[in-house]
Amino acid sequence: MHADLEQVLYHESTIFARLDELGREITRHYRDAGGELAVLAILDGGLIFTADLIRRVNMPLQLQTLSVSSYHGGTASSGTVGFPGVALPDVSGKHVLLLDDILDSGRTLAAVKRRLVEEGMPASVRACVLLEKRKRRAVDVQAEHVGFEIGDDFVVGYGLDYRGRYRNLPVIGTLRQECIHPGDR
Ligand code: IMP
Ligand code: MG
């Protein structure tokens, strides 16, 4: 799988060092906020990031998940965000921290935030993403905690997929052109 990478952007040790910092940042914020912390992981992309990050958050929390998708196989956002038959977890009165792999067009985060606020009655909603693409978003939304800012390249690894593959790569990198279907290039 490593052989399919054009360039490694972040090695595992770099990712872990940044997670240590994010864990401390998040712990500090929510200790001061008081009340219950509910971590809501956005699946599937946020799975690996969530597992590693919450073990660096040093306070009681509850873990819940939400399956959301805005990509349908290729390398560009589809424009629609789906919650296929998914019920929201109970977040009433809780401080919700959304965790996702990457903030790209912003549609996913905006849709989840909107539904949480409209239906969930949380005490607060913040977001933490491992990666943020440095570009103009289709939707105006921000993540309060960001691991790394990247350019507009399509990346895989550490939870991020291309057509369902590469999530188990321990590093984050760009794919070689020949590994991308001609229609997606
Ligand atoms: P958004 O709704 O456009 O912000 O996209 C968020 C979702 O699109 C992420 O949770 C990813 O699943 C996917 N995504 C966006 N950019 C990339 C990328 O570079 N590689 C892999 N998946 C991506
Ligand atoms: Mg994805």
PDB file of C-alpha atoms in Angstrom, residues 12-133:
ATOM      1  CA  GLU A  12       2.970   8.245  12.283  1.00  0.00           C
ATOM      2  CA  SER A  13       5.330   9.864  14.810  1.00  0.00           C
ATOM      3  CA  THR A  14       4.354  13.338  13.557  1.00  0.00           C
ATOM      4  CA  ILE A  15       0.653  12.504  13.813  1.00  0.00           C
ATOM      5  CA  PHE A  16       1.065  11.152  17.346  1.00  0.00           C
ATOM      6  CA  ALA A  17       3.022  14.196  18.510  1.00  0.00           C
ATOM      7  CA  ARG A  18       0.231  16.461  17.249  1.00  0.00           C
ATOM      8  CA  LEU A  19      -2.414  14.248  18.898  1.00  0.00           C
ATOM      9  CA  ASP A  20      -0.585  14.666  22.228  1.00  0.00           C
ATOM     10  CA  GLU A  21      -0.980  18.440  21.834  1.00  0.00           C
ATOM     11  CA  LEU A  22      -4.618  18.230  20.728  1.00  0.00           C
ATOM     12  CA  GLY A  23      -5.420  15.953  23.669  1.00  0.00           C
ATOM     13  CA  ARG A  24      -3.982  18.500  26.095  1.00  0.00           C
ATOM     14  CA  GLU A  25      -5.787  21.391  24.358  1.00  0.00           C
ATOM     15  CA  ILE A  26      -9.144  19.599  24.503  1.00  0.00           C
ATOM     16  CA  THR A  27      -8.678  18.459  28.104  1.00  0.00           C
ATOM     17  CA  ARG A  28      -7.883  22.029  29.161  1.00  0.00           C
ATOM     18  CA  HIS A  29     -10.932  23.429  27.381  1.00  0.00           C
ATOM     19  CA  TYR A  30     -13.496  20.967  28.717  1.00  0.00           C
ATOM     20  CA  ARG A  31     -12.126  20.859  32.272  1.00  0.00           C
ATOM     21  CA  ASP A  32     -12.841  24.578  32.465  1.00  0.00           C
ATOM     22  CA  ALA A  33     -16.248  24.237  30.773  1.00  0.00           C
ATOM     23  CA  GLY A  34     -17.517  21.791  33.426  1.00  0.00           C
ATOM     24  CA  GLY A  35     -20.386  19.373  32.756  1.00  0.00           C
ATOM     25  CA  GLU A  36     -20.483  16.172  30.705  1.00  0.00           C
ATOM     26  CA  LEU A  37     -18.372  15.691  27.578  1.00  0.00           C
ATOM     27  CA  ALA A  38     -19.872  13.636  24.753  1.00  0.00           C
ATOM     28  CA  VAL A  39     -17.455  12.834  21.942  1.00  0.00           C
ATOM     29  CA  LEU A  40     -19.284  12.186  18.692  1.00  0.00           C
ATOM     30  CA  ALA A  41     -17.107  10.455  16.096  1.00  0.00           C
ATOM     31  CA  ILE A  42     -18.094  10.884  12.454  1.00  0.00           C
ATOM     32  CA  LEU A  43     -17.672   7.537  10.697  1.00  0.00           C
ATOM     33  CA  ASP A  44     -16.054   6.032   8.820  1.00  0.00           C
ATOM     34  CA  GLY A  45     -13.205   8.496   8.296  1.00  0.00           C
ATOM     35  CA  GLY A  46     -12.989   9.679  11.915  1.00  0.00           C
ATOM     36  CA  LEU A  47     -12.601   6.186  13.368  1.00  0.00           C
ATOM     37  CA  ILE A  48      -8.810   5.888  13.630  1.00  0.00           C
ATOM     38  CA  PHE A  49      -8.315   9.519  14.647  1.00  0.00           C
ATOM     39  CA  THR A  50     -10.974   9.216  17.349  1.00  0.00           C
ATOM     40  CA  ALA A  51      -9.519   6.020  18.807  1.00  0.00           C
ATOM     41  CA  ASP A  52      -6.066   7.576  19.153  1.00  0.00           C
ATOM     42  CA  LEU A  53      -7.209  11.037  20.265  1.00  0.00           C
ATOM     43  CA  ILE A  54      -9.650  10.131  23.046  1.00  0.00           C
ATOM     44  CA  ARG A  55      -6.930   8.144  24.819  1.00  0.00           C
ATOM     45  CA  ARG A  56      -5.093  11.454  25.133  1.00  0.00           C
ATOM     46  CA  VAL A  57      -8.060  13.313  26.629  1.00  0.00           C
ATOM     47  CA  ASN A  58      -7.571  13.145  30.360  1.00  0.00           C
ATOM     48  CA  MET A  59     -11.089  13.518  31.777  1.00  0.00           C
ATOM     49  CA  PRO A  60     -14.330  11.488  31.817  1.00  0.00           C
ATOM     50  CA  LEU A  61     -16.164  11.364  28.487  1.00  0.00           C
ATOM     51  CA  GLN A  62     -18.754   9.359  26.597  1.00  0.00           C
ATOM     52  CA  LEU A  63     -18.092   8.089  23.083  1.00  0.00           C
ATOM     53  CA  GLN A  64     -20.827   8.007  20.469  1.00  0.00           C
ATOM     54  CA  THR A  65     -20.708   7.612  16.699  1.00  0.00           C
ATOM     55  CA  LEU A  66     -22.559   8.889  13.663  1.00  0.00           C
ATOM     56  CA  SER A  67     -22.278   7.406  10.166  1.00  0.00           C
ATOM     57  CA  VAL A  68     -22.232  10.186   7.598  1.00  0.00           C
ATOM     58  CA  SER A  69     -20.997  10.342   4.038  1.00  0.00           C
ATOM     59  CA  SER A  70     -20.611  13.106   1.504  1.00  0.00           C
ATOM     60  CA  TYR A  71     -18.229  11.357  -0.883  1.00  0.00           C
ATOM     61  CA  HIS A  72     -19.406   8.595  -3.145  1.00  0.00           C
ATOM     62  CA  GLY A  73     -16.280   6.796  -4.153  1.00  0.00           C
ATOM     63  CA  GLY A  74     -14.212   9.380  -5.971  1.00  0.00           C
ATOM     64  CA  THR A  75     -11.939  12.229  -4.991  1.00  0.00           C
ATOM     65  CA  ALA A  76     -14.403  15.128  -5.037  1.00  0.00           C
ATOM     66  CA  SER A  77     -17.164  15.995  -2.582  1.00  0.00           C
ATOM     67  CA  SER A  78     -20.579  15.010  -3.959  1.00  0.00           C
ATOM     68  CA  GLY A  79     -22.423  17.988  -2.546  1.00  0.00           C
ATOM     69  CA  THR A  80     -24.986  16.000  -0.592  1.00  0.00           C
ATOM     70  CA  VAL A  81     -24.470  14.765   2.928  1.00  0.00           C
ATOM     71  CA  GLY A  82     -26.325  11.628   3.935  1.00  0.00           C
ATOM     72  CA  PHE A  83     -27.304  10.258   7.334  1.00  0.00           C
ATOM     73  CA  PRO A  84     -28.774   7.007   5.984  1.00  0.00           C
ATOM     74  CA  GLY A  85     -31.510   6.127   8.474  1.00  0.00           C
ATOM     75  CA  VAL A  86     -29.344   7.302  11.339  1.00  0.00           C
ATOM     76  CA  ALA A  87     -30.823   8.420  14.652  1.00  0.00           C
ATOM     77  CA  LEU A  88     -28.929  11.074  16.605  1.00  0.00           C
ATOM     78  CA  PRO A  89     -27.437   9.893  19.888  1.00  0.00           C
ATOM     79  CA  ASP A  90     -28.757  11.521  23.071  1.00  0.00           C
ATOM     80  CA  VAL A  91     -26.681  14.664  23.602  1.00  0.00           C
ATOM     81  CA  SER A  92     -29.199  16.674  25.568  1.00  0.00           C
ATOM     82  CA  GLY A  93     -27.467  19.026  28.022  1.00  0.00           C
ATOM     83  CA  LYS A  94     -24.013  17.706  27.124  1.00  0.00           C
ATOM     84  CA  HIS A  95     -20.931  19.397  25.709  1.00  0.00           C
ATOM     85  CA  VAL A  96     -20.533  17.753  22.294  1.00  0.00           C
ATOM     86  CA  LEU A  97     -17.156  17.452  20.599  1.00  0.00           C
ATOM     87  CA  LEU A  98     -17.442  16.307  16.979  1.00  0.00           C
ATOM     88  CA  LEU A  99     -14.429  14.425  15.618  1.00  0.00           C
ATOM     89  CA  ASP A 100     -13.832  14.014  11.906  1.00  0.00           C
ATOM     90  CA  ASP A 101     -10.878  13.140   9.722  1.00  0.00           C
ATOM     91  CA  ILE A 102     -10.914  16.192   7.439  1.00  0.00           C
ATOM     92  CA  LEU A 103     -12.685  19.467   6.849  1.00  0.00           C
ATOM     93  CA  ASP A 104     -13.014  19.939   3.092  1.00  0.00           C
ATOM     94  CA  SER A 105     -16.125  21.571   1.610  1.00  0.00           C
ATOM     95  CA  GLY A 106     -17.543  21.883   5.135  1.00  0.00           C
ATOM     96  CA  ARG A 107     -20.844  20.257   4.184  1.00  0.00           C
ATOM     97  CA  THR A 108     -20.475  17.285   6.524  1.00  0.00           C
ATOM     98  CA  LEU A 109     -19.605  19.303   9.597  1.00  0.00           C
ATOM     99  CA  ALA A 110     -22.242  21.938   8.860  1.00  0.00           C
ATOM    100  CA  ALA A 111     -24.971  19.327   8.375  1.00  0.00           C
ATOM    101  CA  VAL A 112     -24.078  17.450  11.569  1.00  0.00           C
ATOM    102  CA  LYS A 113     -23.800  20.652  13.619  1.00  0.00           C
ATOM    103  CA  ARG A 114     -27.142  21.893  12.308  1.00  0.00           C
ATOM    104  CA  ARG A 115     -28.963  18.658  13.122  1.00  0.00           C
ATOM    105  CA  LEU A 116     -27.407  18.488  16.583  1.00  0.00           C
ATOM    106  CA  VAL A 117     -28.408  22.017  17.467  1.00  0.00           C
ATOM    107  CA  GLU A 118     -31.910  21.680  15.987  1.00  0.00           C
ATOM    108  CA  GLU A 119     -32.754  18.255  17.418  1.00  0.00           C
ATOM    109  CA  GLY A 120     -30.263  17.409  20.142  1.00  0.00           C
ATOM    110  CA  MET A 121     -30.420  20.307  22.688  1.00  0.00           C
ATOM    111  CA  PRO A 122     -26.698  20.068  23.543  1.00  0.00           C
ATOM    112  CA  ALA A 123     -25.047  22.460  26.024  1.00  0.00           C
ATOM    113  CA  SER A 124     -22.423  23.259  23.370  1.00  0.00           C
ATOM    114  CA  VAL A 125     -21.062  21.940  20.069  1.00  0.00           C
ATOM    115  CA  ARG A 126     -17.425  22.173  18.976  1.00  0.00           C
ATOM    116  CA  ALA A 127     -15.456  20.279  16.364  1.00  0.00           C
ATOM    117  CA  CYS A 128     -11.974  18.820  16.097  1.00  0.00           C
ATOM    118  CA  VAL A 129     -10.596  17.639  12.755  1.00  0.00           C
ATOM    119  CA  LEU A 130      -7.248  16.040  12.067  1.00  0.00           C
ATOM    120  CA  LEU A 131      -6.850  17.826   8.717  1.00  0.00           C
ATOM    121  CA  GLU A 132      -8.235  21.046   7.310  1.00  0.00           C
ATOM    122  CA  LYS A 133      -7.956  21.933   3.632  1.00  0.00           C
TER     123      LYS A 133
END
